[in-house]
C-alpha positions as CSV (number, residue, x, y, z in Angstrom):
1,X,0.0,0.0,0.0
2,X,3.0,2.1,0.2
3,X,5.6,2.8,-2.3
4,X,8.1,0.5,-3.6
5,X,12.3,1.8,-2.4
6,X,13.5,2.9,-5.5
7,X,12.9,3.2,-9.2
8,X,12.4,0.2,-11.4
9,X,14.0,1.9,-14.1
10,X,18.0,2.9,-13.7
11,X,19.3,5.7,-14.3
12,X,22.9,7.0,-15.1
13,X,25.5,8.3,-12.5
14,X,26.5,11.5,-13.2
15,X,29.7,11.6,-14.7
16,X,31.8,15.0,-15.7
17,X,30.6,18.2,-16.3
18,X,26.2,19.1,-17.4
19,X,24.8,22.4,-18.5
20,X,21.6,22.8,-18.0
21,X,18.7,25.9,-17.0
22,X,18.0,24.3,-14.1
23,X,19.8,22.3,-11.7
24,X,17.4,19.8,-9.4
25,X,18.9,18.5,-6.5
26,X,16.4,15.0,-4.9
27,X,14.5,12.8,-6.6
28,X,11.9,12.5,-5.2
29,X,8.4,13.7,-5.3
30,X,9.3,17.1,-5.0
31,X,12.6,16.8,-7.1
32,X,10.7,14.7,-10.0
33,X,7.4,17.4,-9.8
34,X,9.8,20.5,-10.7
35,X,11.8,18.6,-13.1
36,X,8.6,17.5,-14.9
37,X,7.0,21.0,-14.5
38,X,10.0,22.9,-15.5
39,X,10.8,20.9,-18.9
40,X,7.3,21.2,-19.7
41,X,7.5,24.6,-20.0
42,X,10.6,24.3,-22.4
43,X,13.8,24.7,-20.0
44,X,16.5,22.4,-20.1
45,X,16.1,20.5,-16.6
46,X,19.2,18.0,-15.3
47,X,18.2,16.5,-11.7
48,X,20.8,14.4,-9.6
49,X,19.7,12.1,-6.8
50,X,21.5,10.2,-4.5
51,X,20.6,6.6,-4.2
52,X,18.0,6.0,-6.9
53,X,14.6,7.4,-8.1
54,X,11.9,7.7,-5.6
55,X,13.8,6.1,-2.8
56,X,13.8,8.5,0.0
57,X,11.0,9.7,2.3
58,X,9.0,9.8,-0.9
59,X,9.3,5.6,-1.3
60,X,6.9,5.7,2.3
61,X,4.1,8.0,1.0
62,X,0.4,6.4,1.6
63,X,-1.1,7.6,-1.3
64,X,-3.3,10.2,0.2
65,X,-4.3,13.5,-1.9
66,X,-6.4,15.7,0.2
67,X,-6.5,19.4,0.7
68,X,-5.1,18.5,4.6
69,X,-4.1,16.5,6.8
70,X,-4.5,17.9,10.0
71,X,-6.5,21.1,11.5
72,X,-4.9,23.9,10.0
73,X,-6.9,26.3,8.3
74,X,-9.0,27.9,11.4
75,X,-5.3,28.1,12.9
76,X,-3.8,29.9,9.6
77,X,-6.8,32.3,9.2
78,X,-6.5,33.0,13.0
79,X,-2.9,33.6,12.9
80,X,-2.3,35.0,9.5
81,X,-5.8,36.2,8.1
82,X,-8.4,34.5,6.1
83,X,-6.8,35.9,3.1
84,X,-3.5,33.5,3.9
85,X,-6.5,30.5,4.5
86,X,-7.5,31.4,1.0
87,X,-4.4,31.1,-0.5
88,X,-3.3,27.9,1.2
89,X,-6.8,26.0,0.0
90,X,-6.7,27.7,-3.2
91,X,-3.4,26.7,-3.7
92,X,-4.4,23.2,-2.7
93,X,-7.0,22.8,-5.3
94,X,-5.2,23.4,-7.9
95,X,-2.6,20.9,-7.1
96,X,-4.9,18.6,-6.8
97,X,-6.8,19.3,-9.9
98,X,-3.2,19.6,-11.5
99,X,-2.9,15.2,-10.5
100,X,-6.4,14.5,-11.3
101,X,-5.5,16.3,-15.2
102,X,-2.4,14.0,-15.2
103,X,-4.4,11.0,-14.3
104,X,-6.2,11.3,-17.5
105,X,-3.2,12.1,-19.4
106,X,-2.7,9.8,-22.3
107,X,1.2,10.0,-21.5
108,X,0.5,9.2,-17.7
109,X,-1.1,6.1,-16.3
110,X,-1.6,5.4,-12.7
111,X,-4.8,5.1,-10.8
112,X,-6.9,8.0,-8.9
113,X,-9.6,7.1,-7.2
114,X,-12.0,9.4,-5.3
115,X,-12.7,8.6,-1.4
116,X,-14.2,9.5,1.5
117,X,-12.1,11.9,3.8
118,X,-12.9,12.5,7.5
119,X,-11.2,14.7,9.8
120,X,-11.8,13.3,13.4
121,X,-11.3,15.2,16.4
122,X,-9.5,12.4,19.3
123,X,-10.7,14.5,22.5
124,X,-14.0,16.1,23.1
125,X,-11.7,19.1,24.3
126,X,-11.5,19.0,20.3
127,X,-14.6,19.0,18.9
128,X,-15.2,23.3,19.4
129,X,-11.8,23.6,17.1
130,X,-13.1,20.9,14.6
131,X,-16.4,23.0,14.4
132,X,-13.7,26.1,13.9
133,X,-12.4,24.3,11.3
134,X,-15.3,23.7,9.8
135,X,-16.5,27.1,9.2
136,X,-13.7,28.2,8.1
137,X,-12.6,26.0,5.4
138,X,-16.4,26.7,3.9
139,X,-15.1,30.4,4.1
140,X,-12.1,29.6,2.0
141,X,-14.1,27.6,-0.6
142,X,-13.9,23.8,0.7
143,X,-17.2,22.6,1.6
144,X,-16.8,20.4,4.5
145,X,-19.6,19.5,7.3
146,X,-19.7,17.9,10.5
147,X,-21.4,14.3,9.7
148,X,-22.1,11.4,12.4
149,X,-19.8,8.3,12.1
150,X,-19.7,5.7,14.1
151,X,-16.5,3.1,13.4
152,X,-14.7,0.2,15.6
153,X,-11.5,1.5,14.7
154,X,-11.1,5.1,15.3
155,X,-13.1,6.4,18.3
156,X,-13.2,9.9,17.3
157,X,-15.0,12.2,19.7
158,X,-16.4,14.3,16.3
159,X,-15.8,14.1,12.7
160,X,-16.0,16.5,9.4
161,X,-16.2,15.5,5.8
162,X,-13.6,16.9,3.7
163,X,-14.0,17.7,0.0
164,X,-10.9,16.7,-2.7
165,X,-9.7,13.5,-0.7
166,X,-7.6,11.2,-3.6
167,X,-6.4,7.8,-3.1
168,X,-3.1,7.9,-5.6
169,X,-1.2,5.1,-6.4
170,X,2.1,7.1,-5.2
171,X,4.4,4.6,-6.6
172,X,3.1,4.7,-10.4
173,X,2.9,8.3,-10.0
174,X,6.0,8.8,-9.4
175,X,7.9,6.7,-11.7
176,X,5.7,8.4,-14.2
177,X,6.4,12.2,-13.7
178,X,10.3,10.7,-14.2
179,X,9.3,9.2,-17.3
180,X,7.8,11.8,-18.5
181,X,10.0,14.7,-17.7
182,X,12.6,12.7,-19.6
183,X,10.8,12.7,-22.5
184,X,10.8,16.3,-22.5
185,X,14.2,16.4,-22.2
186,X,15.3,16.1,-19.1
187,X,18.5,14.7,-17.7
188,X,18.0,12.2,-14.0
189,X,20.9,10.9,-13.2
190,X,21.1,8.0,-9.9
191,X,23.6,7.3,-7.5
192,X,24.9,11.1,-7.6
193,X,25.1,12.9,-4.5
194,X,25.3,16.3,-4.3
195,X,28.0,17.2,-1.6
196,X,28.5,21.1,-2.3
197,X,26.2,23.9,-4.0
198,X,27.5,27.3,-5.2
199,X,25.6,30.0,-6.4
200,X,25.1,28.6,-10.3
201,X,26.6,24.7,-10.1
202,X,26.0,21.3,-7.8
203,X,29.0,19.4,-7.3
204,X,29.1,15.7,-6.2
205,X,32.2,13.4,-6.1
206,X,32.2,12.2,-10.2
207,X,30.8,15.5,-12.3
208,X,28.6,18.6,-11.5
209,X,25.7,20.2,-12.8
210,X,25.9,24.0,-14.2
211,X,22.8,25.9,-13.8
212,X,21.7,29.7,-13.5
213,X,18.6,28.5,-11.4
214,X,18.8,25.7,-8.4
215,X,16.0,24.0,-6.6
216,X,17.0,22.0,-3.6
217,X,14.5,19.1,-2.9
218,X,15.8,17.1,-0.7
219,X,13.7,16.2,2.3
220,X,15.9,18.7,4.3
221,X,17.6,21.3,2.5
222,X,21.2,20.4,2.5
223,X,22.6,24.2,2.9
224,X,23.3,25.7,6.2
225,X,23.8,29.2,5.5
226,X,22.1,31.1,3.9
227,X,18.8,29.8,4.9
228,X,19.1,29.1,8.4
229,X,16.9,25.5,7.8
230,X,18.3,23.6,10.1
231,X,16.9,26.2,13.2
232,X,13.2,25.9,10.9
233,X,12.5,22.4,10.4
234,X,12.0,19.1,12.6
235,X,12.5,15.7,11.4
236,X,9.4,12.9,13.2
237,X,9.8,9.6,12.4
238,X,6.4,7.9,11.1
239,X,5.3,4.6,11.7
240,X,3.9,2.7,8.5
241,X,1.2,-0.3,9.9
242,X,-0.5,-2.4,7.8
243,X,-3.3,-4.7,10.1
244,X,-4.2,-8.0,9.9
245,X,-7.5,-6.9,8.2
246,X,-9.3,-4.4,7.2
247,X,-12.5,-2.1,9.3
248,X,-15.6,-1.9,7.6
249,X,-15.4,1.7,6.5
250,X,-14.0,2.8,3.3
251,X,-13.3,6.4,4.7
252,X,-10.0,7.7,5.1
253,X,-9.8,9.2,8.6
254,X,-7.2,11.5,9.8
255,X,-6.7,13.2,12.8
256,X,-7.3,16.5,13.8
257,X,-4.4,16.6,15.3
258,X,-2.4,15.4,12.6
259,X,-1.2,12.2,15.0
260,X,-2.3,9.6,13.1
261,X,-4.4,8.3,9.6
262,X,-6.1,5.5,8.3
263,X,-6.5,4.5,4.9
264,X,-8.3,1.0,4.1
265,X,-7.4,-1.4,1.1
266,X,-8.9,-3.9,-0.3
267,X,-8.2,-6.5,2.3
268,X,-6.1,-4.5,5.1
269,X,-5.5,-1.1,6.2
270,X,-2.6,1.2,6.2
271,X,-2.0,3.3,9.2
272,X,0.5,6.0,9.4
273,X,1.4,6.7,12.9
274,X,3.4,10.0,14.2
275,X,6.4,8.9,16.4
276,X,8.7,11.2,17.8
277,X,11.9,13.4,16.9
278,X,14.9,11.3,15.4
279,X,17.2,10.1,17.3
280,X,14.7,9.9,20.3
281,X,12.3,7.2,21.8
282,X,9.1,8.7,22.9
283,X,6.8,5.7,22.9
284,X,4.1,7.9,21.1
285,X,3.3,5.5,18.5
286,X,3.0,2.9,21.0
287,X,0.4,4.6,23.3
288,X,-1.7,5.4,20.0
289,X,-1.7,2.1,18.0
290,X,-2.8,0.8,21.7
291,X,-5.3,3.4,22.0
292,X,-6.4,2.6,18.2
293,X,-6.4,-1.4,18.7
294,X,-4.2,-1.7,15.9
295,X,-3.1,-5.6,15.0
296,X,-0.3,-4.9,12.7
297,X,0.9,-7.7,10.8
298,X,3.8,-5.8,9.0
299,X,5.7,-2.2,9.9
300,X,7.9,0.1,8.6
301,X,9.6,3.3,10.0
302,X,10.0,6.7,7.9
303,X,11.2,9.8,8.3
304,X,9.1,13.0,7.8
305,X,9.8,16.9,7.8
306,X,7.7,19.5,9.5
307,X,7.9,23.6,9.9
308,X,7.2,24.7,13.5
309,X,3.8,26.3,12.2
310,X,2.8,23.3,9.7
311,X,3.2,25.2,6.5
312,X,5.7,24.8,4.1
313,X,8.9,26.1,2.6
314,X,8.4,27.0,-0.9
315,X,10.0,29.7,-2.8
316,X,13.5,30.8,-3.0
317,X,16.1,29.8,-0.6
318,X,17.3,32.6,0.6
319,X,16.7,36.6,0.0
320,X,20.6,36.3,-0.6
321,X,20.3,33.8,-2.8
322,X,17.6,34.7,-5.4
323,X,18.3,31.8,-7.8
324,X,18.1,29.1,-5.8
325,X,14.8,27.5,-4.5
326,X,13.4,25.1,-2.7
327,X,10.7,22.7,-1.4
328,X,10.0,21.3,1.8
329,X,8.7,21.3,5.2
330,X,5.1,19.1,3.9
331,X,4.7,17.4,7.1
332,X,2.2,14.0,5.4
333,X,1.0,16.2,2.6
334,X,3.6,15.5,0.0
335,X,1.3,14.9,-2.8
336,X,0.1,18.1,-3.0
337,X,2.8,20.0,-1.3
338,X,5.3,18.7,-4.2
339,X,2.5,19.7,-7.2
340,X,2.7,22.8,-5.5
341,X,6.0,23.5,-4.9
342,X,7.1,22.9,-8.4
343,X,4.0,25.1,-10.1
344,X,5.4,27.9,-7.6
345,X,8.6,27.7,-8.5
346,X,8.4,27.3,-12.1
347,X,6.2,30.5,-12.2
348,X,9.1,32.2,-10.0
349,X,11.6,31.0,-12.4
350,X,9.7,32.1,-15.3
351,X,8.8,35.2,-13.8
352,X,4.7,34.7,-14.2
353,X,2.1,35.8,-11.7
354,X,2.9,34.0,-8.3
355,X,1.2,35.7,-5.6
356,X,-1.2,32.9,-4.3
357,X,2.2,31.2,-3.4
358,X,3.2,33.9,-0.9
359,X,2.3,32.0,2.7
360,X,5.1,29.6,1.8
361,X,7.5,31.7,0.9
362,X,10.9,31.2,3.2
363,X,11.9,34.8,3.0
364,X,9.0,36.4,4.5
365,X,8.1,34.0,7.3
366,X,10.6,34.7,10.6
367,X,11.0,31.9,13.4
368,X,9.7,32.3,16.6
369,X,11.7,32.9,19.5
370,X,10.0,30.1,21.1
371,X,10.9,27.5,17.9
372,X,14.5,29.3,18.2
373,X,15.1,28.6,22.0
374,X,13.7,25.0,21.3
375,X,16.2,24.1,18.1
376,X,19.1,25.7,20.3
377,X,18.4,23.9,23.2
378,X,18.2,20.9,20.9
379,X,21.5,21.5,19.0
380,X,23.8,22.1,22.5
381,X,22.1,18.7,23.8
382,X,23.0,17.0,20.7
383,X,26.2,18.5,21.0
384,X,27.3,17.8,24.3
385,X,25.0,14.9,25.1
386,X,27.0,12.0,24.6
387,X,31.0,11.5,25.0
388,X,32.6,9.1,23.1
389,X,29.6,8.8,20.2
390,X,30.2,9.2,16.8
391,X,29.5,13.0,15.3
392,X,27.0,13.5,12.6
393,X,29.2,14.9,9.7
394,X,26.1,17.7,9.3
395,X,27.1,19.9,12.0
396,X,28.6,18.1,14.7
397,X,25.9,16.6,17.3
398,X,26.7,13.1,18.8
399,X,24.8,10.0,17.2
400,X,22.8,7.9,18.6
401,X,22.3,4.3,18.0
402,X,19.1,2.5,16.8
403,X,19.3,-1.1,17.5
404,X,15.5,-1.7,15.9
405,X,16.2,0.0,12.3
406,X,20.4,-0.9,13.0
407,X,20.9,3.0,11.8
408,X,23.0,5.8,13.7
409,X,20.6,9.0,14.4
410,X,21.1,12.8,14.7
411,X,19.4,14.1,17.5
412,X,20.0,17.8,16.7
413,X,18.4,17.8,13.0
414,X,17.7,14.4,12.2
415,X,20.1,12.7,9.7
416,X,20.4,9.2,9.7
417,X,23.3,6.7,9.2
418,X,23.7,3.1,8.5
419,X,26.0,0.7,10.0
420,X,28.8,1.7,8.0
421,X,28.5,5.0,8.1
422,X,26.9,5.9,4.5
423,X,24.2,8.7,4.5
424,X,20.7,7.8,4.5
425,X,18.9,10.9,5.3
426,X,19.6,14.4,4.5
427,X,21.0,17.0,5.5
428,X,23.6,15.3,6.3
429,X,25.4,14.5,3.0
430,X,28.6,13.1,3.7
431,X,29.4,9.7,5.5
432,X,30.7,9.4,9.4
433,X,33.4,7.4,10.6
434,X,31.6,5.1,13.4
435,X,33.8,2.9,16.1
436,X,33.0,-0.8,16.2
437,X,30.2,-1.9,18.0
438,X,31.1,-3.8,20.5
């Protein structure tokens, strides 16, 4: 029910030196949606990813298109104005109307099925914010309404319908949009990890990539400074459960508090479970799948990016580094915050009309002094916490050891090793030198 790890198709490693308008760095979703995007609209587009096609974060995704995931447009109209609410589900929409056009693209092929989406509200402390929520996504132009349900599984205190809610088969999807983008052109290249950036070329260890426009897509953005990511993102681990069988509903309910959702199949369900910080163990998704009942009969663990206030990074980089953009910071909605990201940028690039992009944009957003103390605090831990451990080649925090996944963890920012040290989550991107295990 989730994606396959990697491409089925192989792709070259890159080798010497590529010109190209636009350098992509990631293939993933959001590295393989620009790429498409931008070739489509006539410029020469060369991506390098490091292992192979699709098989980062993006290899996990459960297939679910849907305007949100969580609560968030009360909060965003609260905080920001109903103008930014606006935006955001405008925005939305046409992502997902952008998938559903591909869908029945003669040159795409992979399934889109309509469902039922519920948001359901876990505490009856919740259900005054889900009725919030309610009113104001019908302000902003989703037409969602509180509705009774009544399921085995999920023992919501209160649940609204939500409009645009897509089961996607994420892996077909995906290996299409790289198909495609190559038949407009476009250069992928495997195996190829970018380990510097400048301000017009990517460098990794056998060629580079020459480019008057950049878009990092990595998961994490992979540059320090400018940008200042690593103090305005937090990695989560998620928690991938499929049951024994499935529940008699074929709705797809997420939480209001963005902790958890559940997707049914044909003969099981999927249930994607918010754990804790990497390189922590919280027991979170262990209280919940209790709480939820859920008899897994298979798991998997992946890694997921959030910005402290639940939106995304979209836009450029940097106000100092015009040219370079990027993509991240979805927190479960990758789907549509990849469509997005690449329509956003490629408008940016091509210097259209791009103002119903603004909420995301990197540049004009500020981190809180609360989000500030917390990633500090989090950094000097990391970096004093634990003598003798292996450092994370990222910025220098001690690792910590996962004996269930066998992979070395970064407290501070959330890289991720394996047992010989090679990189397996950004933003690190070089390899650590680890002791023996005794």
């Amino acid at each position: 029910m989730y994606m396959e790890s990697g491409s089925r198709y192989r792709y070259p490693i890159l080798r010497g030196r590529e010109k190209a308008d636009v350098a992509v760095v990631g293939g993933g979703l959001t590295g393989l949606s620009a790429a498409f995007w931008l070739a489509k609209s006539g410029l020469r587009v060369a991506l390098a990813e490091a292992k192979t096609i699709g098989s980062g974060s993006s290899a996990y995704n459960c297939g679910i298109l849907a305007p949100c995931h969580q609560m968030m447009y009360a909060r965003i109209s609260d905080e920001k104005g109903i103008s930014a609410a606006e935006k955001f589900a405008q925005t939305h929409i046409e992502a997902i109307q952008s998938i559903r056009a591909l869908s029945t693209n003669p040159g795409f092929s992979f399934e889109l099925q309509e469902r039922n989406g519920l948001l359901a509200a876990i505490k009856n402390s919740e259900t005054a914010e889900l009725n919030h929520e309610t009113e104001t996504m019908r302000k902003v132009g989703l037409p969602a309404e509180s509705v009774s349900f009544s399921d085995a599984s999920d023992p919501g205190a209160a649940f609204i319908k939500v409009p645009y809610v897509y089961r996607i088969n994420a892996s077909r999807y995906l290996m299409q949009l790289a198909c495609n983008a190559e038949k407009l052109k476009a250069k992928l290249f495997e195996n190829s990890r970018v380990t510097a950036v400048e301000v017009d070329a990517v460098y990794t260890e056998s060629g580079s990539i020459q480019a008057p426009y950049i878009v990092i897509a990595t998961g994490y953005p992979i540059i320090n400074i400018p940008g200042w990511y690593f103090l305005r993102l937090e990695q989560k681990k998620i928690y991938l459960y499929q049951t024994e069988k499935r529940h008699d509903s074929d709705h797809v309910i997420m939480a209001a508090d963005g902790s958890y959702t559940c997707i049914p199949g044909e003969t099981n369900d999927l249930w994607r479970i918010n754990g804790g910080f990497v390189g922590t163990q919280t027991g979170e998704e262990g209280i919940l799948t209790s709480r939820l009942r859920i008899k897994k009969k298979e798991d998997r663990i992946a890694i997921d990016t959030y910005a402290p206030d639940r939106i995304p990074y979209i836009g450029r980089y940097s106000s100092k580094t015009p040219n370079i953009f990027v993509g991240c910071g979805y927190g479960g909605s990758g789907l549509a915050g990849s469509m997005i990201a690449a329509q956003a940028i490629t408008a940016q690039i091509l210097g259209l009309p791009s103002a119903e992009f603004d909420i995301y944009s990197p540049i004009h957003r500020t981190i809180s002094f609360h989000d500030l103390l917390r990633s500090g605090r989090q950094y000097a831990n990391g970096l004093f916490g634990g003598f003798g451990a292996p450092r994370c080649s990222h910025m220098g925090c001690c690792l910590i050891y996962q004996p269930s996944s066998h992979l070395w963890e970064c407290p501070c920012h959330g890289s991720r090793f394996d047992n010989i040290g090679r990189v397996v989550n950004a933003p690190a991107t070089r390899p650590v030198h680890l002791h023996k295990r005794k």
